[in-house]
Short mmCIF file of C-alpha atoms in Angstrom, two decimals:
data_model
loop_
_atom_site.label_atom_id
_atom_site.label_comp_id
_atom_site.label_asym_id
_atom_site.label_seq_id
_atom_site.Cartn_x
_atom_site.Cartn_y
_atom_site.Cartn_z
CA MET A 24 -0.06 -0.02 0.04
CA ALA A 25 3.00 2.09 0.63
CA TRP A 26 3.73 2.53 -3.10
CA ILE A 27 0.12 3.25 -3.93
CA LEU A 28 -0.01 6.49 -1.37
CA GLY A 29 3.53 7.36 -2.78
CA LEU A 30 2.00 7.59 -6.34
CA VAL A 31 -1.23 9.52 -4.85
CA LEU A 32 1.18 12.17 -3.26
CA LEU A 33 3.04 12.42 -6.04
CA SER A 34 0.08 13.54 -8.48
CA LEU A 35 -0.65 15.96 -6.26
CA LEU A 36 3.08 17.82 -6.70
CA PRO A 37 2.77 21.37 -8.71
CA THR A 38 3.91 20.72 -12.06
CA GLU A 39 7.37 22.62 -11.31
CA THR A 40 8.06 19.85 -8.93
CA TYR A 41 7.28 17.05 -11.04
CA GLN A 42 9.82 18.46 -13.73
CA GLN A 43 12.59 18.63 -10.80
CA VAL A 44 12.01 14.92 -9.79
CA PHE A 45 12.02 13.38 -13.37
CA LEU A 46 14.74 14.04 -15.45
CA PRO A 47 14.13 14.36 -19.45
CA SER A 48 14.63 10.85 -21.20
CA THR A 49 17.92 11.90 -22.81
CA ALA A 50 19.54 13.30 -19.30
CA ALA A 51 18.26 10.20 -17.70
CA GLN A 52 19.82 7.96 -20.34
CA ASP A 53 22.89 9.48 -19.73
CA LEU A 54 22.57 9.09 -15.96
CA LEU A 55 21.82 5.35 -15.92
CA GLY A 56 23.24 4.21 -19.01
CA ARG A 57 26.53 2.48 -18.83
CA GLN A 58 29.16 2.68 -21.49
CA LYS A 59 30.69 -0.90 -22.16
CA ARG A 60 34.51 -0.49 -21.27
CA GLU A 61 37.73 -2.61 -22.50
CA ASN A 62 39.98 -4.56 -20.22
CA PHE A 63 42.27 -2.77 -17.95
CA LEU A 64 45.92 -3.27 -17.53
CA LEU A 65 46.66 -6.91 -16.26
CA GLU A 66 42.96 -7.81 -16.24
CA GLU A 67 44.25 -11.15 -18.20
CA LEU A 68 45.60 -12.22 -14.83
CA ARG A 69 42.60 -12.30 -13.34
CA ALA A 70 39.98 -15.15 -13.18
CA GLY A 71 37.14 -14.74 -15.44
CA ASN A 72 34.36 -12.83 -14.77
CA LEU A 73 30.87 -12.95 -16.63
CA GLU A 74 30.21 -8.83 -15.74
CA ARG A 75 33.92 -7.82 -17.14
CA GLU A 76 33.79 -10.01 -19.69
CA CYS A 77 30.37 -10.50 -21.45
CA ARG A 78 28.77 -7.41 -19.77
CA GLU A 79 31.08 -4.67 -19.68
CA GLU A 80 32.69 -5.81 -22.76
CA ILE A 81 31.41 -7.00 -26.38
CA CYS A 82 31.62 -10.57 -25.50
CA ASN A 83 32.97 -13.33 -27.82
CA PHE A 84 33.33 -16.91 -27.51
CA GLU A 85 37.04 -17.01 -26.12
CA GLU A 86 35.87 -14.51 -23.67
CA ALA A 87 32.77 -16.43 -22.52
CA ARG A 88 35.28 -19.93 -22.51
CA GLU A 89 37.17 -18.00 -20.10
CA VAL A 90 34.46 -17.54 -17.69
CA PHE A 91 32.85 -20.82 -17.90
CA GLU A 92 36.20 -22.71 -18.41
CA ASP A 93 33.33 -25.46 -19.93
CA MET A 94 32.50 -25.81 -23.53
CA GLU A 95 28.74 -26.99 -22.62
CA LYS A 96 28.05 -23.95 -20.60
CA THR A 97 29.82 -21.65 -22.73
CA TRP A 98 27.78 -22.59 -25.71
CA GLU A 99 24.36 -22.30 -23.61
CA PHE A 100 25.55 -18.92 -22.53
CA LEU A 101 26.16 -17.99 -25.76
CA ARG A 102 22.70 -19.00 -27.08
CA SER A 103 20.81 -16.82 -24.26
CA TYR A 104 23.23 -13.64 -24.99
CA THR A 105 23.43 -13.58 -29.11
CA GLY A 106 20.80 -16.00 -30.11
CA PRO A 107 21.19 -19.15 -32.21
CA ILE A 108 24.79 -19.81 -32.64
CA ASP A 109 24.31 -20.76 -36.51
CA CYS A 110 27.92 -19.12 -37.47
CA SER A 111 29.47 -21.44 -35.09
CA SER A 112 28.47 -24.59 -37.01
CA HIS A 113 27.54 -22.66 -40.55
CA GLY A 114 30.72 -20.48 -40.44
CA GLN A 115 33.10 -23.05 -42.76
CA ILE A 116 29.96 -22.84 -45.59
CA CYS A 117 31.13 -18.86 -45.95
CA GLY A 118 33.75 -18.56 -48.06
CA GLN A 119 35.16 -15.66 -45.29
CA PHE A 120 33.16 -14.42 -42.40
CA CYS A 121 29.59 -15.12 -41.16
CA LYS A 122 27.59 -12.99 -38.68
CA LEU A 123 24.23 -13.73 -37.31
CA HIS A 124 21.30 -11.91 -38.92
CA TYR A 125 17.68 -12.17 -37.39
CA GLY A 126 18.00 -15.69 -36.37
CA THR A 127 20.02 -17.04 -39.08
CA TYR A 128 23.57 -16.52 -40.32
CA ILE A 129 24.94 -14.27 -43.49
CA CYS A 130 28.29 -14.24 -45.19
CA TYR A 131 30.72 -11.32 -45.79
CA CYS A 132 34.13 -10.99 -47.13
CA ALA A 133 37.01 -8.88 -46.28
CA GLN A 134 37.88 -5.81 -47.85
CA GLY A 135 38.98 -6.21 -51.61
CA TYR A 136 36.36 -8.72 -51.53
CA LYS A 137 32.69 -9.02 -52.87
CA LEU A 138 30.08 -12.22 -52.29
CA GLY A 139 29.64 -14.02 -55.21
CA GLU A 140 26.13 -15.23 -56.63
CA ASP A 141 25.64 -18.13 -54.24
CA LYS A 142 25.88 -15.39 -51.11
CA LYS A 143 28.80 -17.65 -49.75
CA SER A 144 31.86 -17.61 -51.85
CA CYS A 145 34.41 -14.39 -51.72
CA ILE A 146 35.46 -12.78 -55.01
CA PRO A 147 38.47 -10.41 -55.36
CA GLU A 148 37.13 -7.10 -56.64
CA VAL A 149 40.52 -4.93 -56.94
CA PRO A 150 43.62 -5.94 -58.55
CA TYR A 151 45.36 -6.60 -55.23
CA PRO A 152 43.17 -7.87 -52.75
CA CYS A 153 44.43 -8.54 -49.21
CA GLY A 154 46.32 -11.79 -48.39
CA LYS A 155 46.40 -13.15 -52.01
CA VAL A 156 49.94 -14.03 -52.71
CA MET A 157 50.69 -13.17 -56.33
CA VAL A 158 54.07 -14.95 -56.56
CA ALA A 159 54.31 -18.73 -56.73
CA SER A 160 55.30 -20.24 -53.71
CA SER A 161 59.34 -21.63 -53.61
CA ILE A 162 58.34 -24.69 -51.74
CA GLU A 163 55.41 -27.50 -51.93
CA ASP A 164 53.26 -27.79 -48.94
CA ALA A 165 54.25 -31.15 -48.84
CA ASP A 166 57.79 -29.98 -47.64
CA LEU A 167 56.76 -27.55 -45.15
CA ILE A 168 57.88 -29.42 -41.86
CA LEU A 169 61.65 -29.95 -43.83
CA ARG A 170 61.52 -26.71 -44.82
CA ALA A 171 60.72 -24.99 -41.08
CA ILE A 172 63.36 -27.34 -39.71
CA ASP A 173 66.01 -24.91 -41.68
CA GLY A 174 66.19 -21.92 -39.36
CA ASP A 175 67.72 -19.92 -42.26
CA GLN A 176 65.34 -20.24 -45.16
CA GLN A 177 65.18 -17.35 -47.26
CA CYS A 178 61.88 -15.80 -48.64
CA LYS A 179 61.44 -15.59 -51.95
CA ARG A 180 60.70 -11.94 -52.95
CA GLY A 181 56.80 -11.58 -52.92
CA GLU A 182 56.53 -14.51 -51.06
CA TYR A 183 55.39 -12.58 -48.08
CA PRO A 184 54.33 -8.98 -49.79
CA TRP A 185 52.54 -7.77 -46.35
CA GLN A 186 56.22 -8.03 -45.12
CA VAL A 187 57.39 -4.24 -43.97
CA LEU A 188 60.75 -2.99 -42.65
CA LEU A 189 60.68 0.12 -40.25
CA LYS A 190 63.50 2.74 -40.74
CA HIS A 191 64.91 5.58 -38.50
CA GLY A 192 67.54 7.26 -41.15
CA ASN A 193 70.22 4.48 -42.10
CA GLU A 194 69.28 2.10 -39.29
CA THR A 195 66.74 -0.78 -39.83
CA PHE A 196 65.74 -2.01 -36.27
CA CYS A 197 62.11 -3.37 -36.66
CA ALA A 198 59.13 -5.55 -38.95
CA ALA A 199 55.43 -4.43 -39.62
CA ALA A 200 52.64 -5.45 -41.36
CA ILE A 201 50.53 -3.93 -44.38
CA LEU A 202 46.90 -3.54 -43.00
CA ASN A 203 45.55 -1.10 -46.42
CA LYS A 204 47.38 1.36 -48.46
CA ASP A 205 47.54 3.93 -45.60
CA PHE A 206 48.00 1.80 -42.21
CA VAL A 207 50.60 -0.71 -41.12
CA LEU A 208 50.75 -2.27 -37.93
CA THR A 209 53.56 -3.11 -35.90
CA SER A 210 54.63 -3.34 -31.87
CA ALA A 211 54.37 -0.65 -29.44
CA ASP A 212 58.01 -1.25 -28.23
CA CYS A 213 59.02 -0.93 -32.27
CA ALA A 214 56.87 2.41 -32.57
CA ASN A 215 58.26 3.82 -29.19
CA GLN A 216 61.99 3.38 -30.27
CA LEU A 217 63.40 5.78 -32.59
CA HIS A 218 61.67 8.96 -34.39
CA PRO A 219 60.95 9.68 -36.87
CA LEU A 220 59.84 6.45 -38.33
CA THR A 221 59.86 5.49 -42.14
CA VAL A 222 58.47 2.64 -43.84
CA VAL A 223 59.92 0.50 -46.49
CA VAL A 224 57.37 -1.72 -48.32
CA GLY A 225 58.17 -4.45 -51.16
CA GLU A 226 61.72 -4.60 -49.49
CA HIS A 227 63.39 -7.79 -49.70
CA ASN A 228 67.64 -7.82 -50.12
CA LEU A 229 68.66 -4.76 -47.96
CA GLU A 230 71.72 -4.68 -50.45
CA VAL A 231 70.24 -4.63 -53.47
CA ASN A 232 67.88 -2.21 -54.94
CA GLU A 233 65.30 -4.19 -56.71
CA GLY A 234 62.98 -1.76 -58.17
CA SER A 235 60.05 -2.88 -55.69
CA GLU A 236 60.64 -0.72 -52.86
CA GLN A 237 58.69 2.15 -51.73
CA ILE A 238 59.44 4.60 -48.92
CA HIS A 239 56.65 5.92 -46.88
CA ASN A 240 57.39 8.63 -43.79
CA VAL A 241 55.03 8.05 -40.89
CA SER A 242 52.35 10.65 -40.28
CA GLN A 243 50.87 9.23 -37.26
CA ILE A 244 51.74 6.76 -34.35
CA HIS A 245 49.03 5.15 -32.57
CA ILE A 246 50.09 3.03 -29.37
CA HIS A 247 47.78 1.27 -27.72
CA SER A 248 46.69 3.14 -24.39
CA ARG A 249 47.30 0.15 -22.09
CA TYR A 250 50.64 -1.03 -23.47
CA SER A 251 53.15 -1.99 -20.73
CA GLN A 252 56.54 -2.06 -21.10
CA ALA A 253 57.14 -4.11 -18.03
CA THR A 254 54.86 -7.01 -18.99
CA PHE A 255 54.43 -6.35 -22.81
CA GLU A 256 50.64 -6.58 -22.71
CA ASN A 257 48.78 -4.87 -25.24
CA ASP A 258 51.75 -4.71 -27.34
CA ILE A 259 50.81 -3.41 -30.59
CA ALA A 260 50.73 -0.13 -32.45
CA LEU A 261 49.46 1.45 -35.90
CA LEU A 262 51.28 3.70 -37.87
CA LYS A 263 49.69 5.88 -40.51
CA LEU A 264 51.47 6.86 -43.61
CA GLU A 265 52.12 10.33 -45.08
CA THR A 266 51.83 8.97 -48.65
CA SER A 267 49.59 5.89 -49.72
CA ILE A 268 50.79 2.48 -50.90
CA GLU A 269 50.70 1.49 -54.25
CA PHE A 270 50.21 -2.37 -54.55
CA ASN A 271 51.72 -4.65 -56.82
CA ASN A 272 52.87 -8.31 -56.90
CA TYR A 273 55.44 -7.61 -54.29
CA THR A 274 53.18 -5.19 -52.10
CA ILE A 275 50.00 -6.57 -50.95
CA PRO A 276 47.84 -5.96 -47.69
CA ILE A 277 47.25 -8.37 -45.31
CA CYS A 278 43.68 -9.53 -44.58
CA LEU A 279 42.50 -8.58 -41.09
CA PRO A 280 40.03 -11.50 -39.69
CA GLU A 281 36.74 -11.09 -37.91
CA THR A 282 37.51 -11.78 -34.01
CA ASP A 283 35.24 -14.95 -34.01
CA PHE A 284 36.76 -16.10 -37.25
CA ALA A 285 40.12 -15.88 -36.31
CA GLU A 286 39.66 -17.78 -33.00
CA PHE A 287 37.33 -20.42 -34.37
CA PHE A 288 38.93 -21.16 -37.72
CA LEU A 289 42.46 -19.34 -37.98
CA MET A 290 43.71 -20.16 -34.73
CA LYS A 291 42.27 -23.71 -34.35
CA SER A 292 44.43 -24.61 -37.83
CA GLU A 293 47.32 -26.58 -37.41
CA TYR A 294 50.16 -24.35 -38.17
CA GLY A 295 50.72 -20.38 -39.20
CA ALA A 296 53.37 -18.42 -40.98
CA VAL A 297 55.83 -15.84 -40.02
CA SER A 298 58.25 -14.02 -41.88
CA GLY A 299 60.78 -11.10 -40.98
CA TRP A 300 64.40 -10.16 -41.05
CA LYS A 301 67.21 -12.08 -38.91
CA GLN A 302 68.21 -9.32 -35.96
CA LYS A 303 70.71 -9.91 -33.16
CA LYS A 304 71.57 -6.98 -30.52
CA GLY A 305 69.13 -4.69 -32.22
CA ARG A 306 70.30 -4.99 -35.49
CA ILE A 307 69.50 -6.90 -39.18
CA HIS A 308 71.78 -9.50 -39.21
CA GLN A 309 71.46 -10.68 -42.58
CA PRO A 310 69.97 -8.65 -45.52
CA ILE A 311 67.18 -11.14 -47.17
CA PRO A 312 64.22 -11.84 -45.36
CA LEU A 313 63.82 -14.96 -43.38
CA GLY A 314 60.42 -16.84 -44.08
CA VAL A 315 58.89 -20.13 -41.61
CA PRO A 316 55.66 -21.52 -43.17
CA TYR A 317 55.30 -24.17 -40.69
CA VAL A 318 54.80 -22.84 -37.23
CA PRO A 319 52.60 -24.88 -35.38
CA TYR A 320 49.75 -23.02 -32.47
CA VAL A 321 50.96 -24.15 -29.09
CA GLU A 322 48.01 -24.69 -26.61
CA PHE A 323 47.94 -22.34 -24.07
CA LEU A 324 48.58 -24.08 -20.97
CA LYS A 325 51.72 -25.20 -22.28
CA CYS A 326 52.90 -21.74 -23.01
CA GLU A 327 52.16 -20.35 -19.44
CA GLY A 328 55.31 -19.49 -17.39
CA LEU A 329 57.48 -20.13 -20.33
CA GLN A 330 59.07 -16.66 -20.41
CA HIS A 331 60.25 -14.55 -17.48
CA PHE A 332 56.97 -12.18 -18.27
CA PRO A 333 53.52 -13.05 -17.61
CA ILE A 334 51.55 -14.77 -20.83
CA VAL A 335 47.95 -13.89 -20.71
CA HIS A 336 45.23 -14.56 -23.15
CA ARG A 337 46.12 -11.75 -25.29
CA MET A 338 49.25 -13.47 -26.47
CA PHE A 339 49.80 -17.07 -27.70
CA CYS A 340 52.75 -19.30 -28.25
CA ALA A 341 53.85 -21.10 -31.50
CA GLY A 342 56.82 -23.09 -33.04
CA PHE A 343 59.22 -25.84 -32.41
CA GLU A 344 61.39 -26.03 -29.41
CA GLU A 345 64.04 -26.76 -32.15
CA LEU A 346 63.16 -23.51 -33.79
CA ALA A 347 63.15 -21.20 -30.97
CA ASP A 348 66.43 -19.57 -31.31
CA PRO A 349 66.01 -18.71 -34.89
CA LEU A 350 62.36 -17.53 -34.56
CA CYS A 351 63.17 -15.60 -31.22
CA HIS A 352 65.59 -13.57 -33.67
CA LEU A 353 62.97 -12.37 -36.15
CA THR A 354 62.69 -8.99 -36.21
CA ARG A 355 60.30 -7.60 -33.73
CA GLY A 356 56.47 -6.43 -34.65
CA SER A 357 57.07 -9.54 -37.75
CA PRO A 358 53.77 -10.45 -38.44
CA PHE A 359 52.19 -14.22 -37.66
CA VAL A 360 49.86 -15.61 -40.42
CA THR A 361 47.52 -17.66 -41.10
CA LYS A 362 45.69 -19.40 -44.41
CA TYR A 363 42.40 -20.54 -44.77
CA ARG A 364 40.91 -21.12 -48.55
CA ASP A 365 44.38 -19.87 -49.97
CA ILE A 366 44.03 -16.27 -48.45
CA TRP A 367 46.34 -15.13 -45.43
CA TYR A 368 45.11 -13.48 -42.58
CA LEU A 369 46.86 -11.40 -39.81
CA THR A 370 46.29 -13.34 -36.47
CA GLY A 371 50.18 -12.32 -34.51
CA MET A 372 52.80 -9.97 -34.22
CA SER A 373 55.90 -10.67 -32.64
CA LEU A 374 56.40 -8.91 -29.06
CA GLY A 375 58.65 -6.18 -29.36
CA ALA A 376 60.32 -7.56 -26.10
CA GLY A 377 64.10 -6.80 -25.75
CA GLU A 378 65.08 -10.04 -24.03
CA TYR A 379 63.38 -13.23 -24.76
CA ASP A 380 64.36 -16.65 -23.19
CA CYS A 381 65.29 -17.86 -26.87
CA THR A 382 65.69 -21.68 -25.42
CA VAL A 383 61.91 -21.95 -25.12
CA LEU A 384 59.00 -20.95 -27.56
CA PRO A 385 58.62 -17.18 -28.55
CA VAL A 386 55.47 -15.28 -27.71
CA TYR A 387 53.05 -13.35 -30.30
CA THR A 388 50.55 -10.61 -29.54
CA LYS A 389 47.12 -12.23 -30.19
CA VAL A 390 45.61 -9.82 -33.19
CA SER A 391 42.02 -11.20 -33.24
CA ARG A 392 41.51 -9.53 -29.08
CA TYR A 393 42.56 -5.99 -30.92
CA ILE A 394 40.28 -5.93 -34.21
CA SER A 395 37.71 -3.60 -32.34
CA TRP A 396 40.33 -1.38 -31.43
CA ILE A 397 42.53 -1.17 -34.99
CA LYS A 398 39.06 -0.58 -36.80
CA LYS A 399 38.26 2.54 -34.54
CA THR A 400 41.76 3.49 -34.51
CA MET A 401 41.94 3.95 -38.56
CA ALA A 402 38.55 5.15 -38.77
CA GLN A 403 39.32 7.85 -36.20
CA SER A 404 42.87 8.86 -37.89
CA ALA A 405 41.60 8.83 -41.35
CA SER A 406 38.43 11.41 -40.52
CA GLY A 407 40.68 13.52 -38.40
CA ILE A 408 39.28 12.98 -34.70
#
């Protein structure tokens, strides 16, 4: 009865008092609404939390699994959270990406591709679509393992056309990956080192001018706001170029995957590939880049505790113990890529850590956890925000 009495008394208040008690709808929304936020520093060291992972953040399969630590409970929650998970079971029908749409799924494609008439396949609509290598590989798939064991295997020119070299004056010190004509992605540590930065694409032999090189100055540096030099968390940075890259057979962007596509399919692959120049004591050690096309993903539990810094869920390990040393000495910021249906996607970046334990597996930043940050940062930078 108390609440009824309250309503009666409220109805007797003057109009002015009523307006003071009740805020306009927009103001009330500002007061009561809660903006979703990203993870804060070191949050990955804490136990999974449903409020943090799937209420305050945009929730995906991996985030939910961290909370429940049980596949059946994860699926049960996601069905109630997003509706039927058609993409999880039908995603492989799509040529590239899949998303839920009114209780079913639709396929869509990476930039530079369009849906085919079957509404599933992805067809290139530009001369140099992302992730599509135009140069024939120097080795057959059957010999990948043999090549991987050879830690000094040199790349063929154009074999990794998204490969970028970072320079400061005449000093070469890091690597990066081409995302599109105006942006490259590297490690935060590399972006922090020397300024001004110069980006070289189409580079292969550092001692020879092969005619495919393009040099671009960096106009903007976007380092992840929660990058930690102490723990190497969020070791990722975007570089915006003063002039646009011209694509050709030796200079092509790597595809940026959607988060769930990367974690459902790409990182469930047996292996990925990594490329970069051999680097020792902060300097490029040999002029031609190395390519290791068979680098197995390693389960996270086997990765924890291997290095002197905490390995969190925004990182992953990959490689053979026999290859730990050569992989460890690749340029920082080197791209780790994974092939799916003959298209290559960016799944990792080698950490910019100054000192690894090179007797164990190297660690990479898990790019799938930063897709939203990358897209948002590029959009804001391009619009001048």
